[in-house]
């Protein structure tokens, strides 16, 4: 008779194999895999629900509503033309410009919010220039996770580490922002080497874009003013949510509710239209994925693997820091980094209680590994899944293996840079 741990591992591995094969849609795999965990008694329904991160789901839905209403104003077309004219409609320069914008926003907002705002811009501008949108989307996925690494509020693992250890916003800026910028420059250089020859357009298309009037793209100025006001208020709540004791989902859903209230108060058809544009496949995939990973947490699989890996280092600070960095990176490429980081935090704290006085290398290794590791696969981070879903809705499928072929080696390269950084600065 198989025990619950073995069943959990079998279901989890089978689910990921199906996701990688792409023979079954990942949303179906996520939902059915989660239900198998419950049906086989690995995890109860109430426990499964407790592992679903409704903060993440609420954040996704709230920002999707805000972005969908804002898209009706023509703002994204305006930004697309403005960005293209700033770089004279040169495809390679546009790749870097949009990625830099994505990184900057991801450092101050969450990654998902950032890509929800930038992906429509990207589709619009690449359509104008008739260049392949995929290199731009891949670059922005990578940039969003690199930007999220740079600050305390950029990525959930950083928020968790900062809260557990008592590290403030400037601690993260001082220790991670510089290396994140260096990694961004290196990654963009690699992407230009990979895609540079493909990113070409016709001079007449560039000239046509340069002649466009960006201001004429704004379709509804009154609605635009309402949207910009709500976006400003929502971003303010994101920045202040820690001080106000609010979750990010509360900020996003408050903004969404306010925007619906002041725009479509009694227009049921428009409300239905906005809600229908929420990326529901991504929402349900996340819910299923949280349950799959939660089953591994409940059966002790994640904790067992982490504890065994740390034991192998025999308490060496150097070896443990490098192990945490690489283990976090590879784990975060395939499983949600939130439960993994939640498991490692107390283990690292236990090492301090056993006499290891300098834990700084461990914390920064964990932050770098967990955040940058999300770039390894299409399911490594929330932003990755959302971009893939938005692309699929627009008829541009990003395959799991196609993304991994480009992104995984780049992720390993960024961890190599991080290893040198941690070694030189802290060890």
Short mmCIF file of C-alpha atoms in Angstrom, two decimals:
data_model
loop_
_atom_site.label_atom_id
_atom_site.label_comp_id
_atom_site.label_asym_id
_atom_site.label_seq_id
_atom_site.Cartn_x
_atom_site.Cartn_y
_atom_site.Cartn_z
CA UNK A 1 0.00 0.00 0.00
CA UNK A 2 1.48 3.34 -1.05
CA UNK A 3 1.77 5.98 1.64
CA UNK A 4 0.62 9.57 1.18
CA UNK A 5 4.15 10.88 0.59
CA UNK A 6 4.73 8.49 -2.32
CA UNK A 7 1.31 9.27 -3.80
CA UNK A 8 1.98 13.02 -3.54
CA UNK A 9 5.31 12.68 -5.33
CA UNK A 10 3.84 10.49 -8.10
CA UNK A 11 0.92 12.88 -8.75
CA UNK A 12 3.20 15.93 -8.64
CA UNK A 13 5.76 14.45 -11.05
CA UNK A 14 3.02 13.22 -13.41
CA UNK A 15 1.38 16.65 -13.39
CA UNK A 16 4.62 18.41 -14.26
CA UNK A 17 5.37 15.85 -16.97
CA UNK A 18 2.01 16.62 -18.58
CA UNK A 19 2.59 20.36 -18.30
CA UNK A 20 5.98 20.00 -19.97
CA UNK A 21 4.61 17.73 -22.72
CA UNK A 22 1.81 20.25 -23.44
CA UNK A 23 -0.45 17.37 -24.49
CA UNK A 24 -3.00 18.52 -21.92
CA UNK A 25 -3.69 22.19 -21.16
CA UNK A 26 -1.89 23.23 -17.97
CA UNK A 27 -5.13 24.53 -16.41
CA UNK A 28 -6.72 21.08 -16.72
CA UNK A 29 -3.58 19.47 -15.30
CA UNK A 30 -3.54 21.88 -12.36
CA UNK A 31 -7.21 21.35 -11.46
CA UNK A 32 -7.24 17.56 -11.98
CA UNK A 33 -3.89 17.07 -10.21
CA UNK A 34 -5.15 19.04 -7.21
CA UNK A 35 -8.34 16.94 -7.10
CA UNK A 36 -6.32 13.70 -7.23
CA UNK A 37 -4.37 14.86 -4.17
CA UNK A 38 -7.70 15.22 -2.32
CA UNK A 39 -9.33 12.07 -3.73
CA UNK A 40 -6.36 9.90 -2.70
CA UNK A 41 -6.37 11.37 0.80
CA UNK A 42 -2.99 13.06 0.52
CA UNK A 43 -4.54 16.33 1.65
CA UNK A 44 -8.04 17.21 2.88
CA UNK A 45 -10.24 19.67 1.05
CA UNK A 46 -10.04 22.24 3.85
CA UNK A 47 -6.25 21.95 4.03
CA UNK A 48 -6.01 22.19 0.24
CA UNK A 49 -8.05 25.40 0.28
CA UNK A 50 -5.79 26.80 3.03
CA UNK A 51 -2.78 26.36 0.72
CA UNK A 52 -4.38 28.38 -2.11
CA UNK A 53 -2.83 31.84 -1.98
CA UNK A 54 -5.96 33.95 -2.41
CA UNK A 55 -3.82 37.06 -2.03
CA UNK A 56 -2.09 36.18 -5.30
CA UNK A 57 -5.37 35.30 -7.02
CA UNK A 58 -7.06 38.48 -5.78
CA UNK A 59 -4.12 40.56 -6.93
CA UNK A 60 -4.28 38.98 -10.37
CA UNK A 61 -8.02 39.51 -10.78
CA UNK A 62 -7.98 43.07 -9.45
CA UNK A 63 -5.20 44.20 -11.75
CA UNK A 64 -6.71 42.38 -14.75
CA UNK A 65 -9.93 44.35 -14.24
CA UNK A 66 -8.07 47.67 -14.00
CA UNK A 67 -5.95 46.91 -17.06
CA UNK A 68 -8.93 45.73 -19.13
CA UNK A 69 -10.90 48.92 -18.44
CA UNK A 70 -7.82 51.08 -19.03
CA UNK A 71 -7.24 49.39 -22.38
CA UNK A 72 -10.57 50.83 -23.58
CA UNK A 73 -9.08 54.36 -23.36
CA UNK A 74 -6.38 53.82 -25.98
CA UNK A 75 -3.64 54.46 -23.41
CA UNK A 76 -1.62 51.41 -24.39
CA UNK A 77 -1.58 52.39 -28.06
CA UNK A 78 -0.45 55.86 -27.00
CA UNK A 79 2.41 54.39 -24.95
CA UNK A 80 3.36 52.02 -27.76
CA UNK A 81 3.75 54.84 -30.26
CA UNK A 82 5.49 57.09 -27.71
CA UNK A 83 8.00 54.33 -26.85
CA UNK A 84 8.64 53.54 -30.51
CA UNK A 85 9.30 57.17 -31.38
CA UNK A 86 11.67 57.58 -28.43
CA UNK A 87 13.92 54.84 -29.82
CA UNK A 88 13.24 55.82 -33.45
CA UNK A 89 11.32 52.57 -34.01
CA UNK A 90 14.50 50.45 -33.95
CA UNK A 91 13.49 46.90 -32.95
CA UNK A 92 16.58 46.05 -30.87
CA UNK A 93 16.51 49.37 -29.03
CA UNK A 94 12.79 48.84 -28.39
CA UNK A 95 13.52 45.40 -26.88
CA UNK A 96 15.88 46.98 -24.36
CA UNK A 97 13.61 49.97 -23.67
CA UNK A 98 10.50 47.91 -22.94
CA UNK A 99 12.51 45.47 -20.83
CA UNK A 100 14.09 48.30 -18.83
CA UNK A 101 10.62 49.75 -18.22
CA UNK A 102 9.44 46.31 -17.08
CA UNK A 103 12.38 45.89 -14.71
CA UNK A 104 11.92 49.34 -13.17
CA UNK A 105 8.20 48.83 -12.60
CA UNK A 106 8.74 45.32 -11.19
CA UNK A 107 11.10 46.71 -8.57
CA UNK A 108 8.38 49.05 -7.28
CA UNK A 109 5.25 47.03 -8.03
CA UNK A 110 4.69 43.30 -8.14
CA UNK A 111 5.78 41.44 -11.27
CA UNK A 112 2.27 40.43 -12.31
CA UNK A 113 0.96 43.99 -12.24
CA UNK A 114 3.91 45.09 -14.34
CA UNK A 115 3.45 42.54 -17.12
CA UNK A 116 -0.30 43.16 -17.18
CA UNK A 117 0.53 46.76 -18.06
CA UNK A 118 3.43 46.17 -20.46
CA UNK A 119 2.27 43.16 -22.51
CA UNK A 120 -0.56 45.04 -24.31
CA UNK A 121 1.97 47.77 -25.16
CA UNK A 122 4.34 45.15 -26.53
CA UNK A 123 1.72 43.52 -28.75
CA UNK A 124 0.65 46.88 -30.12
CA UNK A 125 4.13 48.15 -31.02
CA UNK A 126 5.41 44.89 -32.52
CA UNK A 127 2.29 44.71 -34.67
CA UNK A 128 3.04 48.22 -35.93
CA UNK A 129 6.60 47.23 -36.87
CA UNK A 130 5.67 43.71 -38.05
CA UNK A 131 8.32 42.01 -35.90
CA UNK A 132 7.95 38.80 -33.91
CA UNK A 133 6.52 39.55 -30.47
CA UNK A 134 7.98 36.47 -28.73
CA UNK A 135 11.52 37.83 -28.13
CA UNK A 136 9.96 40.89 -26.51
CA UNK A 137 7.69 38.82 -24.29
CA UNK A 138 10.52 36.52 -23.21
CA UNK A 139 12.73 39.51 -22.47
CA UNK A 140 10.01 41.13 -20.36
CA UNK A 141 9.39 37.93 -18.39
CA UNK A 142 13.10 37.76 -17.54
CA UNK A 143 13.24 41.50 -16.77
CA UNK A 144 10.21 41.33 -14.47
CA UNK A 145 11.82 38.66 -12.28
CA UNK A 146 15.18 40.44 -12.27
CA UNK A 147 13.46 43.68 -11.26
CA UNK A 148 11.53 41.86 -8.55
CA UNK A 149 14.85 40.75 -7.08
CA UNK A 150 16.06 44.31 -6.57
CA UNK A 151 13.85 45.54 -3.71
CA UNK A 152 11.98 44.45 -0.60
CA UNK A 153 8.56 44.86 -2.26
CA UNK A 154 9.51 43.51 -5.69
CA UNK A 155 8.86 39.82 -5.10
CA UNK A 156 7.05 37.78 -2.38
CA UNK A 157 10.22 35.88 -1.27
CA UNK A 158 11.89 39.21 -0.47
CA UNK A 159 8.88 40.35 1.53
CA UNK A 160 8.93 37.07 3.49
CA UNK A 161 12.67 37.24 4.16
CA UNK A 162 12.54 40.90 5.16
CA UNK A 163 9.66 40.24 7.56
CA UNK A 164 11.28 37.18 9.16
CA UNK A 165 14.74 38.71 9.58
CA UNK A 166 13.85 42.37 10.16
CA UNK A 167 15.49 43.69 6.98
CA UNK A 168 14.16 47.03 5.70
CA UNK A 169 13.69 48.50 2.23
CA UNK A 170 17.16 50.09 2.11
CA UNK A 171 18.84 46.82 3.18
CA UNK A 172 17.54 45.22 0.00
CA UNK A 173 18.49 48.23 -2.13
CA UNK A 174 22.02 48.19 -0.72
CA UNK A 175 22.51 44.45 -1.12
CA UNK A 176 20.51 43.49 -4.22
CA UNK A 177 19.73 46.46 -6.49
CA UNK A 178 23.26 46.78 -7.84
CA UNK A 179 23.67 43.13 -8.73
CA UNK A 180 20.16 43.09 -10.24
CA UNK A 181 21.11 45.95 -12.57
CA UNK A 182 24.31 44.16 -13.59
CA UNK A 183 22.40 40.95 -14.27
CA UNK A 184 19.82 42.86 -16.34
CA UNK A 185 22.53 44.35 -18.56
CA UNK A 186 24.12 40.91 -19.03
CA UNK A 187 20.79 39.25 -19.86
CA UNK A 188 19.82 41.90 -22.39
CA UNK A 189 23.21 41.46 -24.04
CA UNK A 190 22.58 37.72 -24.35
CA UNK A 191 19.10 38.25 -25.77
CA UNK A 192 20.45 40.65 -28.38
CA UNK A 193 23.00 37.99 -29.38
CA UNK A 194 20.23 35.38 -29.62
CA UNK A 195 17.56 37.45 -31.38
CA UNK A 196 19.46 40.37 -32.90
CA UNK A 197 19.37 39.05 -36.47
CA UNK A 198 15.61 38.41 -36.27
CA UNK A 199 14.69 41.84 -34.94
CA UNK A 200 14.52 43.74 -38.19
CA UNK A 201 11.84 45.86 -39.78
CA UNK A 202 11.43 47.86 -42.95
CA UNK A 203 12.51 51.55 -43.10
CA UNK A 204 9.10 52.47 -44.44
CA UNK A 205 7.43 50.85 -41.38
CA UNK A 206 9.76 52.80 -39.11
CA UNK A 207 8.98 55.99 -40.97
CA UNK A 208 5.27 55.22 -40.80
CA UNK A 209 5.47 54.74 -37.02
CA UNK A 210 7.48 57.94 -36.61
CA UNK A 211 4.71 59.85 -38.42
CA UNK A 212 1.99 58.58 -36.11
CA UNK A 213 0.38 60.98 -33.68
CA UNK A 214 0.47 59.37 -30.25
CA UNK A 215 -2.11 61.76 -28.77
CA UNK A 216 -4.69 60.76 -31.38
CA UNK A 217 -4.74 57.23 -29.97
CA UNK A 218 -6.57 58.32 -26.81
CA UNK A 219 -10.17 57.26 -27.44
CA UNK A 220 -11.84 58.40 -24.21
CA UNK A 221 -10.16 61.19 -22.23
CA UNK A 222 -12.74 61.19 -19.43
CA UNK A 223 -12.35 57.45 -18.87
CA UNK A 224 -8.58 57.84 -19.10
CA UNK A 225 -8.56 60.40 -16.28
CA UNK A 226 -10.62 58.05 -14.10
CA UNK A 227 -8.30 55.13 -14.88
CA UNK A 228 -5.13 57.13 -14.19
CA UNK A 229 -6.58 58.32 -10.86
CA UNK A 230 -7.41 54.76 -9.82
CA UNK A 231 -4.02 53.44 -10.99
CA UNK A 232 -2.29 56.16 -8.94
CA UNK A 233 -4.36 55.31 -5.85
CA UNK A 234 -3.75 51.58 -6.34
CA UNK A 235 0.01 52.03 -6.74
CA UNK A 236 0.01 54.22 -3.62
CA UNK A 237 -1.69 51.41 -1.72
CA UNK A 238 0.92 48.95 -3.04
CA UNK A 239 3.73 51.16 -1.77
CA UNK A 240 2.04 51.74 1.60
CA UNK A 241 0.32 48.40 2.12
CA UNK A 242 2.92 47.23 4.64
CA UNK A 243 2.47 50.33 6.78
CA UNK A 244 -1.33 50.12 6.51
CA UNK A 245 -1.46 46.43 7.36
CA UNK A 246 -3.11 45.57 4.03
CA UNK A 247 -2.44 42.73 1.62
CA UNK A 248 -1.63 43.49 -2.03
CA UNK A 249 -4.88 41.79 -3.11
CA UNK A 250 -6.81 44.32 -1.02
CA UNK A 251 -5.06 47.15 -2.85
CA UNK A 252 -5.76 45.65 -6.30
CA UNK A 253 -9.38 44.69 -5.64
CA UNK A 254 -10.09 48.07 -4.00
CA UNK A 255 -8.82 49.79 -7.13
CA UNK A 256 -10.83 47.45 -9.36
CA UNK A 257 -14.01 47.99 -7.34
CA UNK A 258 -13.56 51.76 -7.35
CA UNK A 259 -12.94 51.88 -11.10
CA UNK A 260 -16.03 49.76 -11.80
CA UNK A 261 -18.06 52.00 -9.49
CA UNK A 262 -17.09 55.26 -11.21
CA UNK A 263 -17.24 53.95 -14.78
CA UNK A 264 -19.91 51.27 -15.19
CA UNK A 265 -22.17 51.87 -12.17
CA UNK A 266 -25.28 50.27 -13.68
CA UNK A 267 -24.04 49.04 -17.07
CA UNK A 268 -24.41 45.30 -16.61
CA UNK A 269 -23.25 44.39 -20.14
CA UNK A 270 -19.97 46.33 -19.75
CA UNK A 271 -19.35 44.81 -16.33
CA UNK A 272 -19.87 41.34 -17.80
CA UNK A 273 -17.53 42.20 -20.68
CA UNK A 274 -14.76 43.37 -18.32
CA UNK A 275 -15.08 40.31 -16.07
CA UNK A 276 -15.07 37.97 -19.09
CA UNK A 277 -11.62 39.29 -20.03
CA UNK A 278 -10.03 38.10 -16.77
CA UNK A 279 -7.46 35.40 -17.55
CA UNK A 280 -9.53 32.67 -15.89
CA UNK A 281 -7.34 29.78 -17.18
CA UNK A 282 -4.35 31.35 -15.39
CA UNK A 283 -6.39 31.87 -12.20
CA UNK A 284 -7.52 28.25 -12.03
CA UNK A 285 -4.06 26.96 -12.96
CA UNK A 286 -2.57 28.88 -10.03
CA UNK A 287 -5.22 27.50 -7.66
CA UNK A 288 -4.42 23.93 -8.72
CA UNK A 289 -0.68 24.52 -8.54
CA UNK A 290 -0.96 25.86 -4.98
CA UNK A 291 -2.76 22.66 -3.94
CA UNK A 292 -0.18 20.43 -5.68
CA UNK A 293 2.70 22.17 -3.92
CA UNK A 294 0.71 22.32 -0.67
CA UNK A 295 0.45 18.52 -0.72
CA UNK A 296 4.26 18.31 -0.88
CA UNK A 297 4.46 20.71 2.06
CA UNK A 298 1.92 18.74 4.12
CA UNK A 299 3.64 15.41 3.49
CA UNK A 300 7.01 16.90 4.47
CA UNK A 301 8.66 16.38 1.07
CA UNK A 302 9.94 19.96 0.68
CA UNK A 303 11.18 20.18 4.26
CA UNK A 304 12.87 16.79 4.00
CA UNK A 305 14.73 17.74 0.82
CA UNK A 306 15.80 21.13 2.18
CA UNK A 307 16.96 19.70 5.51
CA UNK A 308 18.94 16.91 3.84
CA UNK A 309 20.62 19.33 1.45
CA UNK A 310 21.69 21.63 4.27
CA UNK A 311 22.95 18.65 6.32
CA UNK A 312 25.29 17.69 3.50
CA UNK A 313 27.25 20.94 3.89
CA UNK A 314 28.33 20.07 7.45
CA UNK A 315 27.68 23.61 8.67
CA UNK A 316 30.15 25.32 6.31
CA UNK A 317 29.03 28.93 5.68
CA UNK A 318 30.55 29.00 2.19
CA UNK A 319 29.13 25.66 1.11
CA UNK A 320 25.72 26.31 2.67
CA UNK A 321 25.35 29.74 1.03
CA UNK A 322 26.20 28.31 -2.40
CA UNK A 323 23.89 25.34 -1.85
CA UNK A 324 21.00 27.59 -0.80
CA UNK A 325 21.57 29.82 -3.85
CA UNK A 326 21.61 26.99 -6.39
CA UNK A 327 19.00 24.82 -4.67
CA UNK A 328 16.61 27.78 -4.43
CA UNK A 329 17.17 28.63 -8.09
CA UNK A 330 16.51 25.14 -9.43
CA UNK A 331 13.58 24.54 -7.08
CA UNK A 332 11.98 27.91 -7.92
CA UNK A 333 12.20 27.12 -11.63
CA UNK A 334 9.80 24.20 -11.17
CA UNK A 335 7.77 24.80 -8.01
CA UNK A 336 6.24 27.88 -6.45
CA UNK A 337 8.96 29.70 -4.53
CA UNK A 338 6.67 30.94 -1.76
CA UNK A 339 6.25 27.60 0.14
CA UNK A 340 9.88 26.74 -0.58
CA UNK A 341 11.13 30.01 0.93
CA UNK A 342 8.70 29.60 3.83
CA UNK A 343 10.32 26.22 4.54
CA UNK A 344 13.92 27.42 4.27
CA UNK A 345 13.54 30.51 6.49
CA UNK A 346 13.14 28.56 9.78
CA UNK A 347 15.87 26.10 8.73
CA UNK A 348 18.33 28.96 8.22
CA UNK A 349 17.25 30.48 11.53
CA UNK A 350 17.92 27.12 13.22
CA UNK A 351 21.46 27.22 11.89
CA UNK A 352 21.93 30.52 13.73
CA UNK A 353 20.75 28.92 16.96
CA UNK A 354 23.31 26.14 16.47
CA UNK A 355 26.15 28.67 16.63
CA UNK A 356 26.48 29.97 13.06
CA UNK A 357 26.71 33.72 13.69
CA UNK A 358 26.93 35.18 10.15
CA UNK A 359 23.65 34.39 8.37
CA UNK A 360 23.74 37.31 5.91
CA UNK A 361 25.15 35.20 3.03
CA UNK A 362 22.27 32.73 3.52
CA UNK A 363 19.53 35.38 3.34
CA UNK A 364 20.88 37.11 0.24
CA UNK A 365 21.57 33.75 -1.43
CA UNK A 366 17.99 32.70 -0.73
CA UNK A 367 16.60 35.96 -2.13
CA UNK A 368 18.71 35.80 -5.30
CA UNK A 369 18.07 32.11 -5.90
CA UNK A 370 14.32 32.19 -5.28
CA UNK A 371 13.67 35.33 -7.35
CA UNK A 372 16.03 34.69 -10.28
CA UNK A 373 15.21 30.97 -10.36
CA UNK A 374 11.69 31.87 -11.46
CA UNK A 375 13.14 32.70 -14.89
CA UNK A 376 14.05 29.06 -15.52
CA UNK A 377 10.72 27.79 -16.84
CA UNK A 378 7.35 29.07 -17.95
CA UNK A 379 5.80 28.06 -14.61
CA UNK A 380 8.64 29.36 -12.44
CA UNK A 381 6.91 32.63 -11.52
CA UNK A 382 3.42 34.12 -11.60
CA UNK A 383 4.40 36.70 -14.22
CA UNK A 384 5.60 33.96 -16.57
CA UNK A 385 2.23 32.18 -16.50
CA UNK A 386 0.27 35.41 -16.94
CA UNK A 387 2.33 36.51 -19.96
CA UNK A 388 1.92 33.06 -21.54
CA UNK A 389 -1.85 33.19 -20.99
CA UNK A 390 -2.13 36.70 -22.46
CA UNK A 391 -0.05 35.63 -25.46
CA UNK A 392 -2.20 32.54 -26.02
CA UNK A 393 -5.37 34.67 -25.97
CA UNK A 394 -3.83 36.77 -28.75
CA UNK A 395 -2.93 33.72 -30.82
CA UNK A 396 0.81 33.67 -29.96
CA UNK A 397 1.50 30.48 -28.03
CA UNK A 398 4.69 30.38 -25.95
CA UNK A 399 5.56 26.70 -25.51
CA UNK A 400 7.01 25.34 -22.28
CA UNK A 401 10.06 23.80 -23.94
CA UNK A 402 10.53 26.71 -26.36
CA UNK A 403 10.71 29.14 -23.45
CA UNK A 404 12.87 26.82 -21.35
CA UNK A 405 15.38 26.36 -24.18
CA UNK A 406 16.14 30.09 -24.05
CA UNK A 407 15.39 30.99 -20.43
CA UNK A 408 16.89 28.10 -18.46
CA UNK A 409 20.50 28.60 -19.65
CA UNK A 410 20.09 32.35 -19.06
CA UNK A 411 18.81 31.63 -15.54
CA UNK A 412 21.86 29.45 -14.85
CA UNK A 413 24.08 32.25 -16.16
CA UNK A 414 22.47 34.76 -13.77
CA UNK A 415 23.00 32.37 -10.84
CA UNK A 416 26.66 32.05 -11.81
CA UNK A 417 26.95 35.85 -11.65
CA UNK A 418 25.12 35.79 -8.31
CA UNK A 419 27.51 33.12 -7.01
CA UNK A 420 30.51 35.31 -7.77
CA UNK A 421 28.76 38.27 -6.14
CA UNK A 422 27.85 36.40 -2.94
CA UNK A 423 31.34 34.87 -2.72
CA UNK A 424 33.18 38.16 -3.19
CA UNK A 425 30.92 40.33 -1.05
CA UNK A 426 29.96 38.06 1.82
CA UNK A 427 32.30 35.08 1.91
#
